[in-house]
Short mmCIF file of C-alpha atoms in Angstrom, two decimals:
data_model
loop_
_atom_site.label_atom_id
_atom_site.label_comp_id
_atom_site.label_asym_id
_atom_site.label_seq_id
_atom_site.Cartn_x
_atom_site.Cartn_y
_atom_site.Cartn_z
CA MET A 1 38.17 93.30 -160.88
CA SER A 2 34.58 92.15 -160.41
CA ASP A 3 31.91 94.69 -159.63
CA GLU A 4 29.73 92.02 -158.02
CA PRO A 5 29.14 92.66 -154.31
CA SER A 6 31.01 90.35 -152.01
CA PRO A 7 28.95 87.93 -149.89
CA GLY A 8 27.81 89.55 -146.72
CA GLY A 9 28.52 93.04 -148.09
CA PRO A 10 26.02 95.84 -148.52
CA GLY A 11 24.84 94.43 -151.82
CA ASP A 12 23.68 91.27 -150.07
CA MET A 13 21.50 93.24 -147.61
CA ASP A 14 17.94 91.99 -147.34
CA GLU A 15 15.93 95.08 -148.32
CA GLU A 16 12.70 93.77 -146.80
CA ALA A 17 14.46 92.98 -143.53
CA LEU A 18 15.84 96.53 -143.52
CA LYS A 19 12.39 98.00 -144.09
CA ARG A 20 10.97 95.96 -141.20
CA PHE A 21 13.85 97.06 -138.96
CA LEU A 22 13.33 100.75 -139.68
CA LYS A 23 9.54 100.60 -139.34
CA GLU A 24 9.69 98.64 -136.09
CA THR A 25 12.41 100.89 -134.68
CA PHE A 26 11.03 104.34 -135.51
CA GLY A 27 7.29 103.61 -135.55
CA ASP A 28 5.16 106.73 -136.13
CA ALA A 29 8.21 108.88 -136.88
CA LEU A 30 8.47 107.02 -140.20
CA PRO A 31 5.57 108.06 -142.49
CA GLU A 32 4.02 105.61 -144.96
CA GLY A 33 6.04 105.42 -148.17
CA ALA A 34 9.05 107.23 -146.72
CA LEU A 35 11.36 104.33 -147.65
CA ASP A 36 10.24 104.02 -151.25
CA GLY A 37 13.05 104.60 -153.74
CA LEU A 38 15.83 104.80 -151.16
CA ASP A 39 19.05 102.79 -151.30
CA LEU A 40 18.52 101.01 -148.00
CA SER A 41 21.75 99.03 -148.31
CA ALA A 42 23.75 102.25 -148.42
CA LEU A 43 21.76 103.66 -145.50
CA ALA A 44 22.46 100.52 -143.44
CA GLU A 45 26.16 100.68 -144.22
CA GLN A 46 26.35 104.35 -143.18
CA ALA A 47 24.50 103.63 -139.91
CA GLN A 48 26.69 100.57 -139.23
CA LEU A 49 23.70 98.22 -139.12
CA PRO A 50 24.34 94.45 -139.10
CA GLN A 51 24.05 92.80 -142.50
CA ASP A 52 22.91 89.39 -141.36
CA PRO A 53 19.07 89.24 -141.40
CA ALA A 54 18.93 87.36 -138.10
CA GLN A 55 21.14 89.93 -136.39
CA LEU A 56 19.07 92.71 -137.93
CA ARG A 57 15.86 91.21 -136.53
CA ALA A 58 17.46 90.92 -133.10
CA ALA A 59 18.67 94.53 -133.26
CA ALA A 60 15.18 95.68 -134.31
CA ALA A 61 13.63 93.87 -131.34
CA GLN A 62 16.12 95.45 -128.95
CA MET A 63 15.67 98.94 -130.37
CA GLN A 64 11.90 98.54 -130.35
CA HIS A 65 12.09 97.63 -126.67
CA LEU A 66 14.18 100.72 -125.95
CA PHE A 67 11.75 103.04 -127.76
CA ALA A 68 8.58 101.37 -126.48
CA ALA A 69 6.11 103.56 -124.59
CA GLN A 70 8.24 106.70 -124.92
CA GLY A 71 5.48 108.56 -126.73
CA ASP A 72 5.86 112.32 -126.47
CA ASN A 73 7.93 112.12 -123.28
CA PRO A 74 11.55 113.27 -123.48
CA VAL A 75 12.61 110.03 -121.77
CA ASN A 76 11.32 106.46 -122.00
CA TRP A 77 10.59 106.17 -118.28
CA ASP A 78 9.54 102.53 -118.48
CA MET A 79 12.93 101.64 -119.92
CA ALA A 80 14.76 103.89 -117.42
CA GLU A 81 12.93 102.32 -114.47
CA ASP A 82 13.65 98.82 -115.77
CA ILE A 83 17.38 99.59 -115.99
CA ALA A 84 17.24 101.22 -112.54
CA ARG A 85 15.64 98.13 -111.00
CA ARG A 86 18.21 95.82 -112.56
CA THR A 87 21.02 98.12 -111.42
CA ALA A 88 19.59 98.31 -107.89
CA ALA A 89 19.50 94.51 -107.80
CA GLY A 90 23.11 94.29 -109.01
CA MET A 91 22.06 92.72 -112.31
CA ALA A 92 23.23 95.58 -114.54
CA GLY A 93 26.29 97.74 -114.34
CA ILE A 94 28.41 100.11 -116.39
CA PRO A 95 31.67 98.71 -117.81
CA GLY A 96 34.70 100.16 -116.07
CA THR A 97 32.92 100.71 -112.75
CA PRO A 98 33.44 98.52 -109.67
CA GLU A 99 31.12 95.60 -109.04
CA PRO A 100 28.19 96.49 -106.77
CA ALA A 101 29.11 96.14 -103.10
CA GLY A 102 26.84 95.24 -100.22
CA THR A 103 23.96 92.82 -100.00
CA PRO A 104 23.59 90.88 -103.28
CA GLY A 105 20.41 91.39 -105.27
CA ASP A 106 17.39 93.16 -103.83
CA PRO A 107 15.83 90.89 -101.19
CA ASN A 108 12.71 92.01 -99.39
CA PRO A 109 13.26 93.12 -95.78
CA SER A 110 13.08 90.23 -93.33
CA GLU A 111 10.69 90.20 -90.38
CA SER A 112 13.58 90.76 -87.98
CA GLN A 113 14.86 93.73 -90.01
CA ILE A 114 11.40 95.33 -90.00
CA GLU A 115 11.01 94.79 -86.25
CA ASP A 116 14.50 96.11 -85.42
CA LEU A 117 14.11 99.27 -87.50
CA ARG A 118 10.62 100.09 -86.22
CA GLN A 119 11.70 99.63 -82.62
CA ALA A 120 14.64 101.93 -83.31
CA ALA A 121 12.23 104.50 -84.76
CA GLN A 122 10.05 104.36 -81.64
CA VAL A 123 13.07 105.07 -79.42
CA ALA A 124 14.25 107.86 -81.75
CA ARG A 125 10.78 109.43 -81.68
CA LEU A 126 10.72 109.48 -77.88
CA TRP A 127 14.16 111.09 -77.66
CA LEU A 128 13.58 113.56 -80.49
CA ASP A 129 10.22 114.92 -79.32
CA PRO A 130 11.48 116.88 -76.25
CA VAL A 131 14.20 118.76 -78.19
CA ILE A 132 12.20 120.13 -81.14
CA ALA A 133 9.26 122.54 -81.16
CA ILE A 134 7.51 120.87 -84.11
CA ASP A 135 5.56 117.62 -84.30
CA VAL A 136 7.48 114.38 -84.76
CA PRO A 137 5.81 112.22 -87.45
CA ALA A 138 3.43 109.71 -85.91
CA HIS A 139 3.30 107.58 -89.07
CA GLU A 140 4.87 104.15 -88.68
CA LEU A 141 8.34 103.87 -90.18
CA GLY A 142 8.34 102.30 -93.64
CA VAL A 143 10.93 99.57 -94.20
CA PHE A 144 11.76 99.31 -97.90
CA SER A 145 13.60 97.16 -100.36
CA ARG A 146 15.71 98.97 -102.97
CA GLY A 147 13.01 98.41 -105.58
CA THR A 148 10.36 99.92 -103.31
CA TRP A 149 12.56 102.96 -102.73
CA LEU A 150 12.78 103.41 -106.51
CA HIS A 151 9.03 103.06 -106.94
CA ARG A 152 8.26 105.60 -104.20
CA THR A 153 10.83 108.21 -105.23
CA LEU A 154 10.69 108.00 -109.04
CA PRO A 155 7.74 110.46 -109.40
CA HIS A 156 9.86 113.17 -107.75
CA TRP A 157 12.91 112.27 -109.83
CA LYS A 158 10.87 112.65 -113.00
CA THR A 159 9.93 116.18 -111.94
CA ILE A 160 13.58 116.98 -111.25
CA VAL A 161 15.12 115.64 -114.46
CA GLU A 162 12.48 116.18 -117.16
CA PRO A 163 13.56 119.77 -118.00
CA VAL A 164 17.17 118.71 -118.54
CA ALA A 165 16.10 115.44 -120.19
CA LYS A 166 14.09 117.29 -122.83
CA TYR A 167 17.03 119.55 -123.65
CA MET A 168 19.54 116.70 -123.70
CA ALA A 169 17.39 114.43 -125.87
CA GLY A 170 17.29 117.17 -128.50
CA ALA A 171 21.00 117.96 -128.19
CA ILE A 172 22.02 114.32 -128.53
CA GLY A 173 19.65 113.85 -131.45
CA GLU A 174 21.10 116.88 -133.25
CA ALA A 175 24.64 115.59 -132.72
CA ILE A 176 23.72 112.19 -134.15
CA ALA A 177 21.93 113.77 -137.09
CA SER A 178 24.96 115.99 -137.72
CA ARG A 179 27.21 112.94 -137.78
CA MET A 180 24.96 111.27 -140.34
CA GLY A 181 24.66 114.38 -142.49
CA GLN A 182 23.37 117.94 -142.58
CA ASP A 183 19.63 118.66 -142.65
CA GLY A 184 18.67 115.03 -142.74
CA GLU A 185 21.10 113.96 -145.44
CA LEU A 186 23.54 111.08 -145.07
CA GLY A 187 27.05 112.12 -145.96
CA GLY A 188 29.40 109.91 -147.92
CA LEU A 189 26.65 108.47 -150.09
CA GLY A 190 27.28 110.43 -153.23
CA GLU A 191 27.93 114.03 -154.00
CA ALA A 192 24.44 115.13 -153.12
CA GLY A 193 24.07 112.72 -150.24
CA MET A 194 20.92 110.72 -149.55
CA PRO A 195 17.95 112.12 -147.65
CA MET A 196 16.96 110.26 -144.50
CA PRO A 197 13.47 108.80 -144.55
CA GLY A 198 10.70 110.29 -142.44
CA ASP A 199 11.33 112.98 -139.85
CA PRO A 200 15.06 112.85 -139.01
CA ALA A 201 14.72 115.23 -136.08
CA ALA A 202 12.03 113.11 -134.42
CA MET A 203 14.01 109.91 -135.02
CA MET A 204 17.21 111.30 -133.60
CA GLU A 205 15.45 112.88 -130.63
CA ARG A 206 14.00 109.49 -129.74
CA ILE A 207 17.49 108.03 -129.82
CA GLY A 208 18.76 110.92 -127.69
CA GLY A 209 15.97 110.42 -125.15
CA THR A 210 16.75 106.72 -125.03
CA MET A 211 20.44 107.34 -124.40
CA PHE A 212 19.65 109.76 -121.57
CA GLY A 213 17.15 107.30 -120.07
CA VAL A 214 19.77 104.56 -120.06
CA GLN A 215 22.26 106.75 -118.20
CA PHE A 216 19.64 108.02 -115.74
CA GLY A 217 18.46 104.46 -115.06
CA HIS A 218 21.99 103.40 -114.15
CA ALA A 219 22.49 106.46 -111.91
CA ILE A 220 19.24 106.21 -109.97
CA GLY A 221 19.59 102.44 -109.65
CA SER A 222 23.08 102.85 -108.18
CA LEU A 223 21.73 105.45 -105.76
CA ALA A 224 19.08 102.95 -104.61
CA ARG A 225 21.94 100.70 -103.41
CA GLU A 226 23.48 103.45 -101.25
CA VAL A 227 20.79 105.58 -99.60
CA SER A 228 19.61 104.80 -96.07
CA GLY A 229 16.20 106.46 -96.41
CA THR A 230 14.05 108.79 -98.49
CA THR A 231 15.65 112.03 -97.25
CA ASP A 232 19.40 111.34 -97.47
CA LEU A 233 19.83 114.12 -100.03
CA SER A 234 17.84 116.58 -97.85
CA LEU A 235 15.05 116.41 -100.43
CA PRO A 236 11.53 115.13 -99.65
CA LEU A 237 11.59 112.25 -102.14
CA GLY A 238 9.14 109.95 -100.33
CA ARG A 239 5.46 110.24 -99.62
CA GLU A 240 4.41 113.18 -97.50
CA GLY A 241 4.68 112.51 -93.77
CA GLU A 242 5.94 108.94 -94.22
CA PRO A 243 9.51 108.30 -93.00
CA ALA A 244 11.20 105.18 -94.40
CA LEU A 245 14.53 103.35 -94.35
CA VAL A 246 16.02 100.88 -96.84
CA ALA A 247 16.71 97.80 -94.71
CA ASN A 248 19.58 96.19 -96.59
CA ASN A 249 21.37 99.50 -97.16
CA VAL A 250 21.22 100.23 -93.41
CA GLU A 251 22.77 96.83 -92.69
CA ASP A 252 25.44 97.41 -95.36
CA LEU A 253 26.38 100.78 -93.81
CA ILE A 254 26.68 99.18 -90.36
CA THR A 255 28.87 96.37 -91.69
CA ALA A 256 31.10 98.59 -93.86
CA HIS A 257 32.01 100.89 -90.95
CA GLY A 258 31.87 98.46 -88.05
CA LEU A 259 29.18 100.43 -86.23
CA ASP A 260 27.12 99.34 -83.25
CA ALA A 261 24.03 97.93 -84.96
CA GLY A 262 21.40 99.06 -82.43
CA ALA A 263 22.86 102.55 -82.07
CA ALA A 264 23.19 103.01 -85.83
CA ARG A 265 19.56 102.06 -86.43
CA ILE A 266 18.36 104.61 -83.86
CA PHE A 267 20.71 107.25 -85.30
CA LEU A 268 19.52 106.78 -88.89
CA ALA A 269 15.86 106.56 -87.82
CA ALA A 270 16.21 109.83 -85.86
CA ARG A 271 17.62 111.58 -88.92
CA GLU A 272 14.82 110.31 -91.16
CA LEU A 273 12.20 111.38 -88.61
CA ALA A 274 13.76 114.83 -88.19
CA HIS A 275 13.84 115.41 -91.95
CA THR A 276 10.22 114.31 -92.32
CA ALA A 277 9.12 116.49 -89.38
CA LEU A 278 10.79 119.53 -90.93
CA PHE A 279 9.24 119.05 -94.37
CA ASP A 280 5.81 118.57 -92.72
CA ALA A 281 6.19 121.71 -90.59
CA ALA A 282 7.39 123.85 -93.54
CA PRO A 283 5.32 122.81 -96.59
CA TRP A 284 6.89 125.58 -98.69
CA LEU A 285 10.36 124.10 -98.25
CA GLY A 286 10.03 121.05 -100.48
CA LYS A 287 8.26 123.07 -103.18
CA ALA A 288 10.99 125.71 -103.05
CA LEU A 289 13.73 123.10 -103.41
CA PHE A 290 12.12 121.43 -106.42
CA SER A 291 11.38 124.83 -107.97
CA ALA A 292 15.03 125.86 -107.55
CA ILE A 293 16.20 122.63 -109.14
CA ASP A 294 13.76 123.14 -112.00
CA ASP A 295 14.95 126.72 -112.60
CA TYR A 296 18.56 125.57 -112.61
CA ALA A 297 17.91 122.57 -114.88
CA ARG A 298 16.11 124.64 -117.51
CA GLY A 299 19.30 126.60 -118.11
CA ILE A 300 21.61 123.60 -118.46
CA THR A 301 23.68 123.41 -121.63
CA LEU A 302 26.01 120.74 -122.98
CA ASP A 303 29.42 121.12 -124.52
CA LEU A 304 28.26 120.35 -128.05
CA ASP A 305 31.78 119.84 -129.40
CA ALA A 306 32.41 117.13 -126.80
CA LEU A 307 28.99 115.60 -127.55
CA ASP A 308 29.69 115.54 -131.28
CA GLU A 309 33.00 113.80 -130.61
CA MET A 310 31.22 111.21 -128.50
CA VAL A 311 28.68 110.22 -131.15
CA ARG A 312 31.23 109.82 -133.94
CA GLY A 313 31.94 106.21 -133.09
CA LEU A 314 28.45 105.34 -131.89
CA ASP A 315 26.86 102.16 -133.24
CA LEU A 316 23.15 102.99 -133.36
CA SER A 317 22.19 99.37 -133.98
CA ASP A 318 23.71 98.11 -130.72
CA PRO A 319 21.62 99.00 -127.64
CA GLU A 320 24.21 97.39 -125.39
CA ALA A 321 26.79 99.85 -126.71
CA LEU A 322 24.47 102.71 -125.73
CA GLN A 323 24.18 101.29 -122.23
CA ALA A 324 27.95 100.81 -121.94
CA ARG A 325 28.63 104.55 -122.21
CA ARG A 326 29.64 106.20 -118.94
CA PRO A 327 28.02 109.57 -118.09
CA GLU A 328 31.33 111.47 -118.13
CA GLU A 329 31.97 110.11 -121.65
CA MET A 330 28.61 111.41 -122.89
CA PHE A 331 27.71 114.58 -121.04
CA VAL A 332 29.99 117.58 -120.48
CA PHE A 333 27.99 120.42 -118.95
CA THR A 334 28.62 124.15 -119.15
CA ARG A 335 27.27 126.69 -116.65
CA ARG A 336 26.48 130.37 -116.84
CA ALA A 337 27.03 132.83 -114.00
CA SER A 338 23.29 132.89 -113.24
CA GLN A 339 23.32 129.12 -112.84
CA GLU A 340 26.27 129.25 -110.49
CA ARG A 341 24.30 131.68 -108.30
CA ALA A 342 21.23 129.45 -108.42
CA LEU A 343 23.34 126.44 -107.47
CA GLU A 344 24.85 128.40 -104.57
CA GLU A 345 21.38 129.22 -103.22
CA LEU A 346 20.21 125.62 -103.62
CA ALA A 347 23.32 124.25 -101.90
CA THR A 348 22.90 126.75 -99.05
CA THR A 349 19.30 125.68 -98.41
CA LEU A 350 20.35 122.02 -98.48
CA ALA A 351 23.11 122.86 -96.00
CA LEU A 352 20.65 124.57 -93.63
CA ILE A 353 18.38 121.51 -93.75
CA GLU A 354 21.23 119.05 -93.18
CA ALA A 355 22.70 121.18 -90.36
CA TRP A 356 19.32 121.56 -88.62
CA VAL A 357 18.82 117.78 -88.71
CA ASP A 358 22.35 117.18 -87.39
CA HIS A 359 21.80 119.85 -84.72
CA VAL A 360 18.52 118.45 -83.33
CA THR A 361 19.45 114.76 -83.59
CA THR A 362 22.75 115.38 -81.79
CA ARG A 363 20.91 117.13 -78.95
CA ALA A 364 18.39 114.27 -78.82
CA LEU A 365 20.93 111.44 -78.84
CA GLU A 366 23.93 112.90 -77.03
CA GLY A 367 24.78 110.90 -73.90
CA LYS A 368 22.34 108.15 -74.90
CA LEU A 369 24.01 106.42 -77.88
CA PRO A 370 27.52 104.96 -78.06
CA GLU A 371 29.66 106.00 -81.03
CA LEU A 372 27.47 109.00 -81.83
CA GLU A 373 30.44 111.08 -83.00
CA ALA A 374 31.74 108.18 -85.10
CA MET A 375 28.39 107.86 -86.87
CA ARG A 376 28.23 111.61 -87.49
CA GLU A 377 31.75 111.49 -88.94
CA VAL A 378 30.79 108.66 -91.33
CA LEU A 379 28.02 110.82 -92.79
CA ARG A 380 30.22 113.93 -92.86
CA ARG A 381 32.86 112.13 -94.92
CA ARG A 382 30.29 110.67 -97.29
CA ARG A 383 28.75 114.11 -97.75
CA ALA A 384 32.11 115.81 -98.33
CA ALA A 385 33.32 113.30 -100.92
CA GLY A 386 29.96 112.47 -102.45
CA ALA A 387 28.89 108.85 -102.68
CA PRO A 388 29.72 107.15 -106.01
CA ALA A 389 26.09 106.97 -107.10
CA GLU A 390 25.54 110.60 -106.15
CA GLN A 391 28.52 111.59 -108.30
CA MET A 392 27.14 109.55 -111.21
CA LEU A 393 23.75 111.24 -110.85
CA SER A 394 25.43 114.65 -110.88
CA ARG A 395 27.33 113.79 -114.07
CA THR A 396 24.13 112.52 -115.70
CA ILE A 397 21.72 115.38 -114.94
CA GLY A 398 24.25 118.17 -114.35
CA ILE A 399 22.96 119.14 -110.89
CA GLU A 400 25.02 118.82 -107.71
CA LEU A 401 22.56 117.92 -104.96
CA ARG A 402 25.16 118.46 -102.27
CA PRO A 403 25.02 120.95 -99.39
CA ARG A 404 27.76 123.53 -98.91
CA ARG A 405 28.96 125.17 -95.66
CA VAL A 406 27.24 122.64 -93.41
CA ARG A 407 29.66 123.41 -90.56
CA GLU A 408 28.85 127.12 -90.77
CA ALA A 409 25.13 126.37 -90.90
CA LEU A 410 25.45 124.10 -87.86
CA ALA A 411 27.18 126.88 -85.92
CA TRP A 412 24.37 129.26 -86.94
CA TRP A 413 21.68 126.90 -85.59
CA ASP A 414 23.65 126.47 -82.35
CA SER A 415 23.77 130.25 -82.01
CA VAL A 416 20.04 130.64 -82.65
CA LEU A 417 19.22 128.05 -79.99
CA ALA A 418 21.53 129.67 -77.44
CA THR A 419 20.19 133.19 -77.96
CA GLU A 420 16.54 132.68 -78.95
CA GLY A 421 15.46 129.18 -77.88
CA GLU A 422 13.78 126.22 -79.54
CA GLN A 423 10.54 127.92 -80.59
CA ALA A 424 12.40 130.77 -82.29
CA ARG A 425 14.75 128.27 -83.94
CA GLU A 426 11.85 126.41 -85.54
CA SER A 427 10.14 129.69 -86.51
CA LYS A 428 13.05 130.41 -88.88
CA TRP A 429 11.47 127.86 -91.23
CA GLU A 430 8.25 129.85 -91.53
CA HIS A 431 9.58 131.87 -94.47
CA PRO A 432 12.75 131.75 -96.62
CA ASP A 433 13.55 135.38 -95.80
CA LEU A 434 14.16 134.36 -92.18
CA LEU A 435 17.00 132.02 -93.16
CA PRO A 436 20.59 133.19 -93.59
CA THR A 437 22.09 133.64 -97.04
CA ALA A 438 25.33 132.10 -98.27
CA GLU A 439 27.08 135.41 -97.54
CA VAL A 440 25.91 135.37 -93.93
CA LEU A 441 27.05 131.77 -93.40
CA SER A 442 30.42 132.41 -94.99
CA GLY A 443 30.97 135.64 -93.07
CA ARG A 444 31.47 137.60 -96.30
CA PRO A 445 30.05 141.13 -95.99
CA GLN A 446 27.71 142.15 -98.75
CA ALA A 447 28.76 145.09 -100.89
CA PRO A 448 26.59 148.21 -100.51
CA GLN A 449 23.83 148.22 -103.09
CA PRO A 450 23.82 151.21 -105.46
CA ALA A 451 20.78 153.48 -105.29
CA ALA A 452 18.04 152.76 -107.76
CA GLU A 453 18.25 154.84 -110.93
CA ASP A 454 14.96 156.70 -110.33
CA GLU A 455 15.95 157.43 -106.70
CA ALA A 456 19.32 158.80 -107.80
CA GLU A 457 17.64 161.08 -110.35
CA ALA A 458 15.20 162.39 -107.72
CA LEU A 459 18.04 163.22 -105.35
CA ALA A 460 19.93 164.99 -108.13
CA ASP A 461 16.98 167.37 -108.63
CA VAL A 462 17.04 168.65 -105.02
CA ASP A 463 18.44 172.21 -104.75
CA ILE A 464 20.64 172.77 -101.73
CA PRO A 465 20.95 176.48 -100.77
CA ALA A 466 24.41 177.96 -100.90
CA ASP A 467 23.98 179.56 -97.46
CA PHE A 468 22.22 176.83 -95.54
CA ASP A 469 22.25 178.60 -92.15
CA ALA A 470 20.71 181.77 -93.55
CA GLU A 471 18.01 179.77 -95.32
CA LEU A 472 17.21 177.87 -92.12
CA GLU A 473 16.93 181.15 -90.16
CA ARG A 474 14.54 182.57 -92.78
CA LEU A 475 12.30 179.48 -92.56
CA LEU A 476 12.22 179.65 -88.76
CA SER A 477 11.34 183.35 -88.89
CA ASP A 478 8.48 182.57 -91.26
CA VAL A 479 7.21 179.88 -88.89
CA ARG A 480 7.35 182.25 -85.86
CA GLY A 481 5.62 184.96 -87.82
CA SER A 482 2.92 182.57 -88.96
CA GLY A 483 2.27 181.45 -85.41
CA GLU A 484 1.88 185.07 -84.21
CA ALA A 485 -0.47 185.94 -87.06
CA ALA A 486 -2.61 182.86 -86.40
CA GLY A 487 -2.88 183.76 -82.71
CA THR A 488 -3.90 187.39 -83.50
CA ASP A 489 -6.76 187.14 -85.96
CA GLY A 490 -7.71 183.45 -85.73
CA THR A 491 -7.09 182.78 -89.40
CA ALA A 492 -4.44 180.66 -91.02
CA PRO A 493 -1.72 182.85 -92.52
CA GLN A 494 -0.75 182.71 -96.16
CA ASP A 495 2.72 182.75 -97.68
CA ASP A 496 3.86 184.96 -100.51
CA ALA A 497 2.41 182.57 -103.07
CA GLY A 498 -1.04 182.86 -101.52
CA GLU A 499 -1.15 179.26 -100.23
CA VAL A 500 -2.30 178.42 -96.75
CA ASP A 501 0.55 177.83 -94.30
CA ARG A 502 -0.28 174.62 -92.43
CA GLU A 503 2.57 174.78 -89.91
CA ASP A 504 1.26 174.12 -86.42
CA ASP A 505 1.83 176.71 -83.67
CA GLY A 506 2.91 174.13 -81.11
CA SER A 507 -0.56 173.19 -79.91
CA GLY A 508 -0.06 169.45 -80.44
CA GLY A 509 1.31 168.95 -83.96
CA ASP A 510 -1.67 166.86 -85.07
CA GLY A 511 -1.51 168.28 -88.60
CA GLU A 512 -5.25 168.96 -88.68
CA SER A 513 -6.36 172.01 -90.68
CA GLY A 514 -9.16 174.33 -89.63
CA ASP A 515 -7.99 174.88 -86.03
CA SER A 516 -7.10 178.48 -85.20
CA GLY A 517 -6.07 180.45 -82.16
CA THR A 518 -5.29 178.72 -78.90
CA ASP A 519 -7.06 176.01 -77.01
CA PRO A 520 -9.30 177.66 -74.42
CA GLY A 521 -8.78 174.71 -72.13
CA ARG A 522 -5.07 175.33 -71.51
CA PRO A 523 -2.58 178.21 -71.16
CA ASP A 524 -1.37 179.99 -74.22
CA ALA A 525 1.70 178.19 -75.53
CA ARG A 526 3.37 181.53 -76.09
#
């Protein structure tokens, strides 16, 4: 049997082409001279790289594009935004998911769409103003394309996902490195294995960050095809004080549910205006929401066994294969009890926001719009089930941005209005301590809190007399005797220990020392 390598096999690998591929792909993570003396053909075979030089050059170009501009960031945001834009326009999708529904592509809003939505916002503003005790935004309604919505909201999304992205990039990189060998060594390439060139951890982390960016791009791009405005998730994702609606998504919602077009535009504009008014009136609210999300995200962990299983069949040379992975195939999240509590608090705040908006818009529009209850029901069902893109986003970043107990929160706002009025209702947003907790909304009584340890110790040191009545009588006798002595000689009496008795004789109880005898301006209290 011949030992000569078969054509097209590893022995035919173009070593120079391999070097170019690795240098172009990993850039600065590959130090000068790191490839010297390595069996690059064996490395390529282990990593399942193509053997044809033309295919290798194409793969290098694709990988270089994926890694471009990532720098020190946990995610290549340029690449993620590019995928998001193509997904929003219906040009990119995930295999196994339905074809994008609604308006094809991402056309700019037409003049008639802009005029219709802005007129609807003017009507909504007039009807909303009398029923809320905070200012309705005066800024003209923005009318966006899906791409504009992405551009305006992406800065906030970066803030939300970067903590989890950094963790996940490292976790994915470690899983890939583990598959290729322990501590940077490629398994299966001899008894001792072959060391990977350069910094394996940095290389694998870049791949992990790329994989996360691909999934996030798909998720946020899909969301851009579904949302009506910048506040659908009860988060202030747009620019401060600037309400906006996505024209084609509004039209798609109207068509999908057979709604009255004019009424639906006013309804959605009123909701966007109410959200924006609330976030303007309570500046702490948006910061608190993003802070809560950040705290939750920093504690996210992945099921590493499931992740390791996922990367076993991964072809690192095929960027399209990376993009074809569905979030539920890649990321299985685990939660600790502290995270569940944090998620409960976040969901409760989101519910209070959503319920307040529903409460005030219903009061503003009731009796004025046809099909108001039908439109409210459409949003209730979407919120209960979670829109497909919202579910994908949750599977990608591990955070459920969905309110809980909205019905209970709505009943609470109704009760506040009935008993305290509009001004008091809006004042509840002045501080988070004025808002109800999840326990209050659910009607679950809170368990009594145990006394603090130092307080319990202090109480344990108190001596209680065996004969309480006798001790009380003795104290009262001492007080009466002290009062008589003070009235006789004008000096404050002393107890057995020689300390001054500061008990008052009934002349006013002001606790001041130095007064003796009785007030000459009034009868003797005795």
